XYZ file of C-alpha atoms in Angstrom:
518
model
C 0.163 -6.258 14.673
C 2.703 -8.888 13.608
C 0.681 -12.361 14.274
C 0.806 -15.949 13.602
C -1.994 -17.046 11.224
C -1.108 -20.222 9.755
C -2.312 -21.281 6.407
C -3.939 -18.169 5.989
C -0.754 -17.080 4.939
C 0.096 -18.782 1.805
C -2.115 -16.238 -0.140
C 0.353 -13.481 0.438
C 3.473 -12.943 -0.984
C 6.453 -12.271 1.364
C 9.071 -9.164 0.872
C 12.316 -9.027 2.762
C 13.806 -6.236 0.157
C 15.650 -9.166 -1.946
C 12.594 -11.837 -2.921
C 11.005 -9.274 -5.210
C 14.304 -6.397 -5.963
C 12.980 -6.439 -9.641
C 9.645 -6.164 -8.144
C 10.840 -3.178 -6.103
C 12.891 -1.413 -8.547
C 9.791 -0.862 -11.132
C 7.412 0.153 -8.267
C 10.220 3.215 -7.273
C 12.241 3.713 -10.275
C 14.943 5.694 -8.415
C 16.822 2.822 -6.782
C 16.900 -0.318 -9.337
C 19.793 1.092 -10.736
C 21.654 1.147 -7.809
C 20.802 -2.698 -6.829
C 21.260 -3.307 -10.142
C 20.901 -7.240 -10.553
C 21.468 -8.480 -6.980
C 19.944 -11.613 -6.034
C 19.703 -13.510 -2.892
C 20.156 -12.046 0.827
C 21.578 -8.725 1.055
C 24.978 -8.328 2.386
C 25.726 -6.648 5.524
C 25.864 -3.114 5.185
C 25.741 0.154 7.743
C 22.461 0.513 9.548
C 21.040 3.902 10.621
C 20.295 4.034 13.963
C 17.226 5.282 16.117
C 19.966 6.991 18.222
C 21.070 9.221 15.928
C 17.567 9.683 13.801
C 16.371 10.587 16.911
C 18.932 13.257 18.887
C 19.151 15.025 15.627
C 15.592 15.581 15.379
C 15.338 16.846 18.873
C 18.173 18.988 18.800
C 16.960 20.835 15.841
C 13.499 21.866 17.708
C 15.611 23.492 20.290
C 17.717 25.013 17.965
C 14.694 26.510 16.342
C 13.059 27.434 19.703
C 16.274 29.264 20.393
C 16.224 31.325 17.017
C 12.009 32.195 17.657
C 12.957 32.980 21.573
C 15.719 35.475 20.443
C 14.165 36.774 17.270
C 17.095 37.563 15.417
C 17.367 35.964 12.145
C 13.726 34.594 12.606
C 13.090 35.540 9.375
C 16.120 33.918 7.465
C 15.933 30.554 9.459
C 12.121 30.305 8.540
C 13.276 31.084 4.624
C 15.608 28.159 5.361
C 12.431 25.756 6.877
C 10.732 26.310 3.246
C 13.878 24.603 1.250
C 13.148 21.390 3.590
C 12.899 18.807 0.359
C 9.343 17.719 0.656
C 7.127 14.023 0.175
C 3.446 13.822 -0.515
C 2.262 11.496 1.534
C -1.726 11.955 1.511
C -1.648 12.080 5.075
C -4.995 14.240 4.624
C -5.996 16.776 6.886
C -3.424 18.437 9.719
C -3.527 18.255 13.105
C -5.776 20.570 14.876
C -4.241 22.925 16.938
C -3.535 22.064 20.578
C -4.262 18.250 19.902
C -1.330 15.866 20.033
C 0.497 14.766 17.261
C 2.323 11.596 15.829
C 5.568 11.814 13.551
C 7.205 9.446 12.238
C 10.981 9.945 12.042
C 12.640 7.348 9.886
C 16.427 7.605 9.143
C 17.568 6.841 5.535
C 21.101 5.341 3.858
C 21.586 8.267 2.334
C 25.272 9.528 1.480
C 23.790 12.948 0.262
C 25.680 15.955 1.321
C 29.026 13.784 2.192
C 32.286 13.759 0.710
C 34.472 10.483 0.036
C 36.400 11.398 2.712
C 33.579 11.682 5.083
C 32.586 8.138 3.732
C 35.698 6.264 4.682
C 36.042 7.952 7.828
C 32.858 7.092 8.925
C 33.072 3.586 7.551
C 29.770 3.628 5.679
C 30.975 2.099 2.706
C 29.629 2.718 -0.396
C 25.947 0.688 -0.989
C 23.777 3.075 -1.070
C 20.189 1.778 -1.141
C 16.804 3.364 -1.469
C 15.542 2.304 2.340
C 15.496 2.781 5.230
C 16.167 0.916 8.668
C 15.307 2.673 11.108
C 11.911 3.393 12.510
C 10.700 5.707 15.307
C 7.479 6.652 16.174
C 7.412 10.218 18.078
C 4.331 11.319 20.397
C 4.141 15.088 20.862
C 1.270 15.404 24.081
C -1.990 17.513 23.887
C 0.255 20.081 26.020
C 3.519 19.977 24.013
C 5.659 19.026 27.277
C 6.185 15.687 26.940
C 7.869 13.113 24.278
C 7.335 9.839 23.680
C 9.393 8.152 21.536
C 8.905 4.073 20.701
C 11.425 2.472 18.403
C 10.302 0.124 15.787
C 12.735 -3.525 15.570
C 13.771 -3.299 11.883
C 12.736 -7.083 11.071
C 9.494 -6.988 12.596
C 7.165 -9.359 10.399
C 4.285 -7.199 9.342
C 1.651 -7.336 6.488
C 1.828 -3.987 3.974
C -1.659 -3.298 3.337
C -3.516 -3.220 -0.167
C -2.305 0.167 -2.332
C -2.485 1.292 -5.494
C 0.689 2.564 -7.406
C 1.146 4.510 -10.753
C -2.790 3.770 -11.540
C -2.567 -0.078 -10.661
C -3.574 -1.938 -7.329
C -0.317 -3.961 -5.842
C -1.700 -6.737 -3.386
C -1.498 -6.568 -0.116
C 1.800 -9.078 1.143
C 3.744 -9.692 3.893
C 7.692 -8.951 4.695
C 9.930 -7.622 7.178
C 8.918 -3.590 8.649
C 12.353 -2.116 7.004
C 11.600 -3.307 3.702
C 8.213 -1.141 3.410
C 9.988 1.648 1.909
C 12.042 -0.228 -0.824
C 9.023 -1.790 -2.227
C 6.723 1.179 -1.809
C 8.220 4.041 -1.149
C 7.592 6.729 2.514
C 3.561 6.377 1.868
C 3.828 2.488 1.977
C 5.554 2.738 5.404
C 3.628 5.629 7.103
C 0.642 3.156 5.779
C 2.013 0.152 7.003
C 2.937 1.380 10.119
C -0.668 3.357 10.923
C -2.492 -0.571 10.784
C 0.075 -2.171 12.476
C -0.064 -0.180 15.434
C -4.007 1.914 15.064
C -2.475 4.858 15.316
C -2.497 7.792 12.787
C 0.286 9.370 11.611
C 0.529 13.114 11.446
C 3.770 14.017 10.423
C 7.059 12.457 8.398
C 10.591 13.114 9.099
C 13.130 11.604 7.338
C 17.235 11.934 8.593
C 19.889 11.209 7.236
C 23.624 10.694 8.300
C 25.156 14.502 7.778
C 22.365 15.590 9.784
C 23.543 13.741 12.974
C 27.245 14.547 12.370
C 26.174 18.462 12.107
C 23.928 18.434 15.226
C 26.361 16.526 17.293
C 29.462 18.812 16.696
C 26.868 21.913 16.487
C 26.174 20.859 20.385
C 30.275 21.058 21.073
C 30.454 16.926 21.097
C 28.830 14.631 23.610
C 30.335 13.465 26.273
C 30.148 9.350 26.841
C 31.404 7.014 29.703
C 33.268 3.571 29.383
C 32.956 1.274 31.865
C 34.811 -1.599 29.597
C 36.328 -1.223 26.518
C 34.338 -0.270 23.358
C 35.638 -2.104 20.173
C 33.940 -2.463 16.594
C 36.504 -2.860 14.771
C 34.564 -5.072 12.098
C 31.925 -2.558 11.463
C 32.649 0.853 12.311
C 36.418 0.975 13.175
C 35.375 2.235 16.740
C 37.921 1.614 19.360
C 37.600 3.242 22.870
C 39.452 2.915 25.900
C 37.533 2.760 29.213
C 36.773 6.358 30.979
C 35.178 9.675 29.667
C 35.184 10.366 26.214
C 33.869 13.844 24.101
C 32.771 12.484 20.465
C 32.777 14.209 17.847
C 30.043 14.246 15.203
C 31.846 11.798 13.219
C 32.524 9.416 16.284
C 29.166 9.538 17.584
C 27.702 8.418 14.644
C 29.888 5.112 14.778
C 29.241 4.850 18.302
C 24.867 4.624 18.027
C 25.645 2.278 15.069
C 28.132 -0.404 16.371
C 26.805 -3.605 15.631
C 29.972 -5.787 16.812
C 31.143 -4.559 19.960
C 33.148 -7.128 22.043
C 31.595 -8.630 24.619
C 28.095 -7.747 22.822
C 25.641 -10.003 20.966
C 25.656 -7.640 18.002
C 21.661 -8.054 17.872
C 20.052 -4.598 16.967
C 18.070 -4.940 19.530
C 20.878 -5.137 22.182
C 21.989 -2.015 20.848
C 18.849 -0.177 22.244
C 20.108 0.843 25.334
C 23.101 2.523 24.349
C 21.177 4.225 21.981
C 18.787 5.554 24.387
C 21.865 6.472 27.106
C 22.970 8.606 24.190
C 20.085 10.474 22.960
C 19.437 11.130 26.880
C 22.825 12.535 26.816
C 22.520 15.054 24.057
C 18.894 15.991 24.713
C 20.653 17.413 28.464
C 23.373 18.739 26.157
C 21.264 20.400 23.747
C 18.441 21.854 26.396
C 21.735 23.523 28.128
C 24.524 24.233 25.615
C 25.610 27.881 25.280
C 26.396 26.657 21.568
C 23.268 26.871 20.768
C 23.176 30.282 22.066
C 24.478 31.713 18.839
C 21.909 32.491 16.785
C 24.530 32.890 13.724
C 25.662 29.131 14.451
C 22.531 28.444 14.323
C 21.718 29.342 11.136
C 24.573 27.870 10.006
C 23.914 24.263 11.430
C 20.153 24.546 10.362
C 21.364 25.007 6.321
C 23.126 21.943 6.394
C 20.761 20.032 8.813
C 17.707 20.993 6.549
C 19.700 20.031 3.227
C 19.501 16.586 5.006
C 15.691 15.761 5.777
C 12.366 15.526 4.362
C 9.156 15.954 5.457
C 5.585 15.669 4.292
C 3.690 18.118 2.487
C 2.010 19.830 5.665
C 4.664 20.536 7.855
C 5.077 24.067 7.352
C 7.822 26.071 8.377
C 5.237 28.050 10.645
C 4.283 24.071 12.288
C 8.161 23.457 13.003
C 8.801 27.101 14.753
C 5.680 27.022 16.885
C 6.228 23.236 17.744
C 9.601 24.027 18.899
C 8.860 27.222 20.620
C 6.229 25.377 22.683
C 8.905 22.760 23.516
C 11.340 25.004 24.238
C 11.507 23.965 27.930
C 11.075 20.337 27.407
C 12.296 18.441 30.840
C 15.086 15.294 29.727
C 12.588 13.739 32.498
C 9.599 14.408 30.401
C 11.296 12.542 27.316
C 10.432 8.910 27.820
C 12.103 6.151 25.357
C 10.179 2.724 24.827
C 11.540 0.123 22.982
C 8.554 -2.628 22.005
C 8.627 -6.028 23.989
C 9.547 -8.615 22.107
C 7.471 -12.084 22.107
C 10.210 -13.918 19.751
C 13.167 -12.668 17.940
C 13.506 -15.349 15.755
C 9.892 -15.832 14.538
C 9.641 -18.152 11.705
C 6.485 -17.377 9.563
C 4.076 -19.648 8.298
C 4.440 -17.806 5.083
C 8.412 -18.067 4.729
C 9.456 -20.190 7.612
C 12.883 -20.237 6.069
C 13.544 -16.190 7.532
C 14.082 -15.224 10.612
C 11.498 -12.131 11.906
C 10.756 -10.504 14.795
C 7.491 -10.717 16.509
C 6.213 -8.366 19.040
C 4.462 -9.068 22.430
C 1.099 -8.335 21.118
C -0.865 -7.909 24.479
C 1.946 -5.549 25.494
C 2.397 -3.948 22.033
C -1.720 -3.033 22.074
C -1.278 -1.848 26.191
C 1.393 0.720 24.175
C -0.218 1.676 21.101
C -3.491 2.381 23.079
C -2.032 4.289 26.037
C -0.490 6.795 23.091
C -3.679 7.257 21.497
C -5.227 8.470 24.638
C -2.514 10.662 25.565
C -1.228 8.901 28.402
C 2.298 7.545 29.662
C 3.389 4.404 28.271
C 3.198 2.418 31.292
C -0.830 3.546 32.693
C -2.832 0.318 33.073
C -5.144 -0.333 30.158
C -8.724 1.139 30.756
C -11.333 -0.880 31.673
C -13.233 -2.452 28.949
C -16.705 -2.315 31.379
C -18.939 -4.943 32.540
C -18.107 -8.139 30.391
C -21.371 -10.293 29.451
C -21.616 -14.127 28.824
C -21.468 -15.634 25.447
C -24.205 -18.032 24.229
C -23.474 -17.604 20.787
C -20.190 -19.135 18.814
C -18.740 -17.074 16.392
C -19.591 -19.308 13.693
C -23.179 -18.766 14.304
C -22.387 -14.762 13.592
C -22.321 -13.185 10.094
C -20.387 -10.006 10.163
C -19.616 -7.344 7.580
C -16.522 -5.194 7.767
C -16.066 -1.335 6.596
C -13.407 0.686 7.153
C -13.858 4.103 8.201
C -10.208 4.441 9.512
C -9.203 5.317 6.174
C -6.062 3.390 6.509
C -5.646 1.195 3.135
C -6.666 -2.247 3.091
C -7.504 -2.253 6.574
C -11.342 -3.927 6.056
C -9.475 -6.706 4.404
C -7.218 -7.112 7.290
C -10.053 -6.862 9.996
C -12.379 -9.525 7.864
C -9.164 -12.281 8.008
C -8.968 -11.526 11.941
C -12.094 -12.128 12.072
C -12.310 -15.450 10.009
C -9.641 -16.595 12.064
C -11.489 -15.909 15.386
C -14.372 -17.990 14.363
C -16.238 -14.951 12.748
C -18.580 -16.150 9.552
C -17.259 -12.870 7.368
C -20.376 -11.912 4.542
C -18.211 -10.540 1.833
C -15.267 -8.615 1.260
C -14.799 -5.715 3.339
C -15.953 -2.293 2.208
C -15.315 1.696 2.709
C -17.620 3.188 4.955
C -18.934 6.261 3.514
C -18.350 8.733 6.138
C -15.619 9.146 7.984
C -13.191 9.164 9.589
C -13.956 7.214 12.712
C -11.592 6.988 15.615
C -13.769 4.764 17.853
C -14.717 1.348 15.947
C -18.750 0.693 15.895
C -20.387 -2.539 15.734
C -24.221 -2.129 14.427
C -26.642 -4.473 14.805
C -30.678 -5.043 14.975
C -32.052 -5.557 17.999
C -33.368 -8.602 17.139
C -29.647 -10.205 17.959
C -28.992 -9.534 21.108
C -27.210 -12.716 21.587
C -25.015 -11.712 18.430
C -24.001 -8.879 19.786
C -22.445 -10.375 22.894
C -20.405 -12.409 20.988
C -18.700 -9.673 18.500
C -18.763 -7.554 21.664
C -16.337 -10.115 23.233
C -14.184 -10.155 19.730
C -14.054 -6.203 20.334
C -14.353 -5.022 23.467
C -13.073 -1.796 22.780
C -15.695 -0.996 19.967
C -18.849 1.087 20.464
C -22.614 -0.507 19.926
C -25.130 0.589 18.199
C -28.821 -0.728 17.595
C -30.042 -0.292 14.083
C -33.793 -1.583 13.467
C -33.989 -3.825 10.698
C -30.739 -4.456 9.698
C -30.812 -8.177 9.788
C -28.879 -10.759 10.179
C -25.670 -9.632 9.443
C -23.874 -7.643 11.681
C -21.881 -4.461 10.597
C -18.587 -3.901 12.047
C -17.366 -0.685 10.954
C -13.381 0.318 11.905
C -12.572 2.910 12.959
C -8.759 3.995 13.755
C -8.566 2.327 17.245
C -8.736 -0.910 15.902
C -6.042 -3.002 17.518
C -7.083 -6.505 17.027
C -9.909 -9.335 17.369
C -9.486 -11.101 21.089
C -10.418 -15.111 20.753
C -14.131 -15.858 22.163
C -15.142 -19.070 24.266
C -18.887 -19.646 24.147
C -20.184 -20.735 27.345
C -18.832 -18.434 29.947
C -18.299 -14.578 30.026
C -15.315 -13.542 28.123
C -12.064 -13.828 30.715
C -11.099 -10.614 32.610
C -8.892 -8.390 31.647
C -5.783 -9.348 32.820
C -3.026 -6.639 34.854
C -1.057 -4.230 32.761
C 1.545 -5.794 31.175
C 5.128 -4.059 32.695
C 6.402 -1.900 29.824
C 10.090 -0.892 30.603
C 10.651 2.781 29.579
C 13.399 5.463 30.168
C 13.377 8.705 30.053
C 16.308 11.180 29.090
C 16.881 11.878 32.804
C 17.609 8.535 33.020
C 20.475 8.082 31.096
C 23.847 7.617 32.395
C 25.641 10.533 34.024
C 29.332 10.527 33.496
C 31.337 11.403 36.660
C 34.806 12.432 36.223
C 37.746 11.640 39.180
C-alpha cells in the first residue's frame, strides 16, 4: 500500500505519465505518437469517471441476464460476446466455479466509436491519450448476490512492481496509480494494483465513453434531482436548474464527470458521492426498466456496447452469460460502493516531494482489502489475529529470507524493503518460491529459534508458522497473496492489541437518493 519510506526512496524512479513520456512511448508504441513531444505537467483534460465505468458495466449483466432468461436471440448475443476486443493479461488460471471473483473495471480516454459531433457535444475535446483514470475494483461474492465495488483515487502514490517488457526487465519505480497503464500498458496496472492491495485479480474490463452514452439512453435516461443549481460550465458545459431532471446518455456522461461545479471543490474525490447517487440510480433503473425487456433492443445496445470494451483473455462469452444470469436478481441493497479513506490528499513523497499524491489510510485500507478476500462486507471487524506473545528479540537480531509464492511480480523485493525498514536484518534478495501459489503467507523456521519466531510473528501476524528442523539461522518468510504489510515491533512487551475496526463509510445502491416529484 502507498507508504512513507524515506530515503529508501531515492533508488526508485518516479512516473506521473510526463517525467518519463519518451520513456512511456517506447515501452507501448501505440500512444507516443499521439503525445508526440510534450514535456512538463499535462494539461487538464476530460477524466473518465468511476460513475459511468461502473453503471455501464452493471447494466450490461442485466441486459445479458435478460437475453439468457428469455432465450430468444441467445444465440446471436453470445456470437456478439466473442467480438469483445480482447488483452492478454497472464492472469493465469480462471476462477473456479462457485468461488468469488475480482474484476477490475478501468475506464479508458478513448474516442473510439464517436463522431466529431459527439465530441463537441460532449465536451471531451480532442487529446486522446493511451491511459486511463479511472480505477474500480469489483467483488462478485462466493454466491453471486452481492457487489462490492471500491474506487481507486487516481493519484494515489504507489510503487509498480519489477516486470519485464519486450524481453528486457524495466525496474521497479514509483508514480501516481493512473499512470500504470501509460508506462506499462493493462498488465502493469492489474499488477500494480494486485500488490498494492493483496488481492488477485480475476478478470479485466475496460469502458469506454460510447459505452456509457449507449447504456444510459438504452435504460430510457436516468432520472436526477437538484437541490441547488448544477453548473460546469468550464469543463463540461453542464448547466442545470434545480428540480428533477431525465438525462440523456450524452448528459449523464457530463454530469459523473463535472469537475467544476459551483459551490464544489472540484477535487475528484469530492465528486465520489455524486457518482455513487448515480450509479445507485441506474442500477434501480436497469433491474426494473421494461426497456430492457426487448430482447431486439437488446441486441442492438449490446453491438455497440461490446464494440466499446475489452477484456482479458479468459472471460468467455459462456463466463459473462452465466455471471449475469446468476445476478439476474441482484438487490440495489446488495450493491455496496466504498470509496478508500484517505490519510492525506496532498502527500508529498520522499521520492518527488515537489508532486502532490494521495495517500491512503493504510490501517483502514488493509481492514478493506482483507474483509474482500474473505468474502465478507466491507465494514466486518478485522478477525482476530489470536493470542499475541511477548517479544525478547529485536528485529535486528533476526535474519530473514523472503520468497514469493504470490506470484505477483516483484513482490519479494517489496516484502524484503518492508522488512528492512521494520528493523528486519534481510539475507539476500528475495526469491520465487518454487511451488505455488500460496494464499496464506508462511514463515518457516527451526525450532531452535523460538525467540525468532515471536518477533517475525509480531511483523506478520496474519502469516502461518511452520517448524522446519535444521534450517538455521535464517528465517524463511515465504508470501503468499494475503500479504498486506509488515506491522512495526517493540521488543520488550507483547506486540499492542489489535485495535477496533476502523469505521469504513459505504453505500449501497438502495441508498442513493430518491427523487420525489410535487
Amino acid at each position: 500500500m502507498p507508504r512513507s519510506r524515506g530515503s529508501a526512496d531515492q533508488e526508485y524512479a518516479y512516473y506521473d505519465g510526463t517525467a518519463e513520456a519518451g520513456d512511456a512511448g517506447r515501452d507501448r508504441g501505440d500512444s507516443a505518437s499521439r503525445r508526440g513531444a510534450r514535456t512538463g505537467r499535462r494539461t487538464a483534460r476530460p477524466r473518465p469517471s468511476a460513475g459511468r465505468v461502473f453503471a455501464a458495466w452493471a447494466s450490461t449483466l442485466m441486459a445479458l441476464a435478460i437475453v439468457g432468461v428469455s432465450g430468444f436471440l441467445y444465440g446471436a448475443v453470445h456470437g456478439l460476446l466473442g467480438s469483445i476486443n480482447r488483452v492478454n493479461l497472464g492472469l493465469g488460471e480462471d476462477t473456479s466455479p462457485g468461488e468469488a471473483m475480482n474484476f477490475l473495471v478501468v475506464g479508458s480516454d478513448s474516442r473510439q466509436g464517436l463522431t466529431d459531433k459527439q465530441i463537441r457535444e460532449m465536451h471531451l475535446g480532442r487529446d486522446e491519450c493511451d491511459c486511463t483514470d479511472t480505477m474500480m475494483l469489483v467483488h462478485i461474492s462466493k454466491d453471486q448476490d452481492k457487489v462490492t465495488v471500491v474506487s481507486f483515487p487516481r493519484d494515489t502514490w504507489v510503487r509498480y512492481p519489477v516486470r519485464t517488457q519486450n524481453g528486457e526487465q524495466r525496474a521497479a519505480r514509483e508514480g501516481k496509480l493512473n499512470a500504470a497503464y501509460e508506462y506499462g500498458g493493462p498488465e502493469l496496472l492489474v499488477r500494480t494494483i494486485e500488490q498494492e492491495t493483496g488481492l488477485k485479480i480475476d478478470h479485466y474490463l475496460e469502458v469506454n465513453f460510447l459505452a456509457f452514452v449507449n447504456t444510459v439512453d438504452a435504460l430510457g435516461g436516468i432520472e436526477i434531482c437538484l437541490e441547488k443549481p448544477f453548473r460546469d460550465r468550464r469543463y463540461t458545459g453542464l448547466d442545470l436548474p434545480p428540480g428533477v431532471h431525465r438525462l440523456n446518455g450524452v448528459q449523464a456522461l457530463k454530469y459523473v464527470r463535472a469537475r467544476h461545479v459551483a459551490g464544489t471543490d472540484g477535487s475528484d474525490l469530492g465528486r465520489t458521492k455524486r457518482q455513487q447517487e448515480f450509479i445507485g440510480a441506474m442500477i434501480r433503473k436497469a433491474s426494473s426498466s421494461e426497456t430492457l425487456r426487448s430482447p431486439t433492443r437488446i441486441k442492438n445496445v449490446l453491438s455497440s456496447v461490446v464494440k466499446s470494451i475489452k477484456a482479458d483473455e479468459n472471460l468467455s462469452p459462456q463466463d459473462l452469460m452465466t455471471l449475469a444470469l446468476n445476478m439476474r436478481n441482484l438487490s440495489p441493497a446488495n450493491a455496496t460502493f466504498v470509496s478508500l479513506p484517505i490519510e492525506n490528499p496532498d502527500y508529498r513523497p520522499p521520492s518527488a516531494p515537489t508532486v502532490s499524491a494521495v495517500k491512503w489510510d493504510e490501517e483502514a485500507a488493509r481492514q478493506i482489502f482483507e474483509n474482500i478476500k474473505n468474502d465478507q462486507p466491507v465494514t466486518a471487524p478485522p478477525k482476530s489475529t489470536g493470542t499475541v506473545q511477548k517479544v525478547t528479540v529485536p528485529p535486528s537480531k533476526v535474519k530473514v529470507r523472503v520468497y514469493n509464492a504470490a506470484g505477483t511480480p516483484g513482490l519479494a523485493a517489496r516484502v524484503s524493503s518492508d522488512l528492512e525498514e521494520a528493523g528486519f536484518a534481510v539475507a539476500g534478495p528475495g526469491k520465487n518460491w518454487e511451488t505455488g501459489p500460496f494464499e496464506q503467507t508462511v514463515i518457516r523456521y527451526d525450532s531452535q529459534y523460538t525467540e525468532s519466531i515471536k518477533t517475525v510473528q509480531a511483523a506478520l501476524p496474519n502469516a502461518k508458522v511452520e517448524a522446519v528442523p535444521g534450517l538455521g539461522p535464517v528465517l524463511q518468510v515465504v508470501v503468499g497473496r494475503d500479504y498486506s504489510g509488515v506491522t512495526p515491533v517493540r521488543v520488550g512487551s507483547a506486540p499492542a492489541p489489535q485495535q477496533s475496526a476502523k469505521k469504513v463509510e459505504a453505500k449501497t445502491a438502495a441508498d442513493a437518493k430518491i427523487c420525489k416529484k410535487g
